Amino acid sequence: MSINPFATVQEKVEKSPKVSDEVKYTTCYMCACRCGIKVHLKNGEIRYIEGNRNHPVNKGVLCAKGSAGIMQHYSPARLTKPLKRIGERGSGEFKEIEWDEALQLATSWLSNIRETDPKKLAFFTGRDQSQGLTGFWASQFGTPNHAAHGGFCSVNMAAAGLYTIGGSFWEFGEPDWEHTKYFIMFGVAEDHDSNPIKMGLGKLKTRGAKFVSVNPIKTGYSAIADQWIGIRPGTDGLLVLSVIHELLKSNQIDLGYLVRYTNAPWLVIQDEGAPDHGLFARDDEGSPLSWNKANDTIAPALATDITPAIVGSYELPDGRNAVPAFQLLAERYMADEYKPENVAPKCGLKADIIKNLAQEIAHVAFQEELKLDVEWTDWAGRKHKSMIGRPVSMHAMRGISAHSNGFHTCRALHILQILLGSIDAPGGFRYKPPFPKPAPPPLKPAGKVDQINPNSPMPGPPLGFPMGPEDLLVDENGDPTRIDKAFSWEAPISAHGVMHMVLNNAWKGDPYEVDTIFMYMANMSWNSSMNIPDTLRMLTDKNNETGEYQIPRIIYSDAFYSEMIPYCDLVLPDTTYLERWDCISLLDRPICDADGVADSIRQPILKPDRDVRPFQDVLIELGSRLKLPAFTNEDGNAKYPGGYPDYIVNHERAPGIGPLAGFRGEDGNSEGKGSPNPRQLAQYVENQCFWRHEFEPTEKYFKHSNKAYLDKAVKLGLIGAPNQIILQLYLEPLQKFRLAAEGHGSIQPPDQHRERIKKYFDPLPIYYTPFEEAAIDAKEFPMHALTQRPMAMYHSWGSQNAWLRQIHGFNKLYMSRIKAEKLNIENGDWVFVKSSEGRLKAQIQLMEGVNEDTVWTWNAIGKRRGAWNLSDNAPEGTKGFLLNHIISQLLPEKPNGYRYANADPITGQAAWFDLRVSIEKAEPEQAGVVSEPQFDTIKPMSTVKRGNNVLRYGEKVKTKDD
Ligand code: SF4
């Protein structure tokens, strides 16, 4: 039969080819969002990664980082075997050793410390997702010197939220994406809550809700905002307080909400000079008092049958005066100082912008009130026919946190939400369980002098929430007991520790010398430290008398050959996140959403092909070798011989409460609490590696006061008692610190700290000029310099990833086109960026959407040449740069010679967004093509194979079937 040339040829196209022969579920670790993923494998190799549509965090959404997890797993920078340093620190000369030798060495170093003085161990972790374990291990070891990276991340936001509303943004709460009509995002925030915010913004855009971005830089999420307010860095607090001024002046606040849910009506003693001035008036049982307008008498503030006054001045039974907390708040913020006309120039804005913002917020909150027809009962048994919402919501993270005035700014933001009545109301901010917790959570940091003893665990966790001077970790002279000086008079409420000061203090021996620094996933010799040249000096400096390193020993665990590795004495190589068991625990930082409680696991997708071990397994093994009580049976044997998976299933922090809340009880049918279930991990795997409990509609809002929710939270083990959680407009613990500084009480700050505590420990938010700005000559350093994280990268792991490097190969310094014209700078020019600390050279990229007085760059892309097993001429090393080089760790000297950390005075949060610089065009002969400063190239490791110059990943997994 002849071929018909006119016949339509039907090409056979396989629309859905089989790309994998196996699919496994697990949890992404390419950033901190912890999305659910499906990993497709073919012939035992990872073929591709897909979002899990059923997962509560991402519902199938996957970002660039998540899909590039393959390249993280197959990174040429992966460590392959335990290493012992044989050359000088920094030389990169190591000897490969066996695990047994590595563990013996670590055990011998650590046991000696534990037997003598456990605080000589400083154990700090970076962006680790097993803080439920690491903190517990430190406490069992007996050292107070433990924290993760929160001190240089966003502790101001977390602490301000936890002390004010018993929750905060991101892991602690989220906007009501379904109902909000007006959403304001402050500052750099996209690096936390990546996919969930993208999905939320998508919902807002679909519904036509307004999105306002208050940010010096219009990139990332701000690029799709309906309105961009290009504020001057470090002045957000002033803007928020001015909005509050406008709302108070126009009487557009939710008074009913304030009376029901906050300490607005609690009476504050007014007796200047007295030891209880500024504290709440309380009855003999310690319960706060209010003025009952119904019968003009003093009454218990928590009574439900009173009509409390929130303004005025009243006589206490002892004859002294007291005023409701709200009276103090209103007096302060109604003052002219906060008028938009007075505030606007400092914020670099027009007064009308602030006025309009306040009007729009008030209009949506009160004229577009939202009503959900859901009956609910409050903590006192009062029934409500519906849920009334104020559909204004907000989000902020590091942008407003990383300033030396960040704590008060973050608190101001929460107070604005409270005044609107939008905290956990429909359309507003919503708590994610296990939050709300009492504000602050009733957990005190352990580490007082008498709590640190040889061979003994501490009686509690190293991190917590001080309520007054009595909870500080200081000795009888007021000196810190922690190496990072957290919870001391320098940073009393440093709820996440002060990791960025550890190397500096350990090097100086201030407040004491440590023996060993043990770190995990913390690139402290590069992008996790400020002032890198000094940091490298501290790591390599030797004691003139002994010839030993000033910081005697450094043990480090990481999966990759980062800039930190050459400075370590013992390296314990970790696996990638696709090679181990993990749990995303409610005891740590969970993945819940406002509608339900959830946690998840990681399962090994592949077996390691190198001699590496999961750090969590190693920590548990060290725990049993060191005979830490919680990791050792009575007969002296290991309590968790099966390592981390064994611990995840069988460890109980309290009876019935373990690392995972799902599938508990012997039969796996209990939620929240229940005895260990031997099949728990298998059941998580069967359930796509997560567990979630959806709340009933009646439990979903007003969680701080909702009886059904509070009862449920107790049942699930999220909180201890079903008591109302009272929102703290007026923060009494701060006043307690201030009273101590004024000379009251038995625990007072050393004289050198008194003025600082008096000034900054104000129980109502204040604004002050960031410390660096106040200290420098604004003419000499006229510009602000910021960093932010690109959407496609996260920390320094991302910028070594073969796929993600193709998106951001190196970073430039972004600058306003208008400003550049004034400085005669053109696109692509090289410039010198000078701060009071040092100078760097970078290449300019001009743009429109940036505050004229601000320059910025992407964070953590610049790398030290030779690190991460990148080639010596990789652009990250030759052209990339870090602003860290020119950020000071310390503030200028005080008249008494003392230098405080460059940090928030309340929480110790690193103030790296306070940086002020000058920009100077490099002359043609200086310009070149390489950024500065450059450091010696890190020696490539002989044991780690160099990466290929040409990457054809598809070829690697192609088979003859493809
Ligand atoms: S946002 Fe992206 S990188 Fe982060 S966990 Fe989700 S998929 Fe992974």
PDB file of C-alpha atoms and ligand atoms in Angstrom, residues 28 30-31 33-35 62-63 65-66 194-195, ligand 1:
ATOM      1  CA  CYS A  28      11.805  21.043  52.501  1.00  0.00           C
ATOM      2  CA  MET A  30      15.841  25.115  51.629  1.00  0.00           C
ATOM      3  CA  CYS A  31      14.497  27.877  53.849  1.00  0.00           C
ATOM      4  CA  CYS A  33       9.107  27.723  55.845  1.00  0.00           C
ATOM      5  CA  ARG A  34       9.173  23.934  55.923  1.00  0.00           C
ATOM      6  CA  CYS A  35       6.903  23.222  52.967  1.00  0.00           C
ATOM      7  CA  LEU A  62       7.141  25.226  45.519  1.00  0.00           C
ATOM      8  CA  CYS A  63       9.634  28.050  45.143  1.00  0.00           C
ATOM      9  CA  LYS A  65      14.858  27.262  46.328  1.00  0.00           C
ATOM     10  CA  GLY A  66      12.671  24.268  47.039  1.00  0.00           C
ATOM     11  CA  SER A 194       8.120  32.725  51.977  1.00  0.00           C
ATOM     12  CA  ASN A 195       5.529  30.528  50.230  1.00  0.00           C
TER      13      ASN A 195
HETATM   14  S1  SF4 B   1       9.404  28.418  50.684  1.00  0.00           S
HETATM   15 FE1  SF4 B   1      10.588  27.297  49.156  1.00  0.00          FE
HETATM   16  S2  SF4 B   1      12.574  26.868  50.115  1.00  0.00           S
HETATM   17 FE2  SF4 B   1      11.182  27.492  51.720  1.00  0.00          FE
HETATM   18  S3  SF4 B   1      10.463  25.550  52.556  1.00  0.00           S
HETATM   19 FE3  SF4 B   1       8.987  26.248  50.980  1.00  0.00          FE
HETATM   20  S4  SF4 B   1       9.629  25.299  49.062  1.00  0.00           S
HETATM   21 FE4  SF4 B   1      11.312  25.111  50.535  1.00  0.00          FE
END
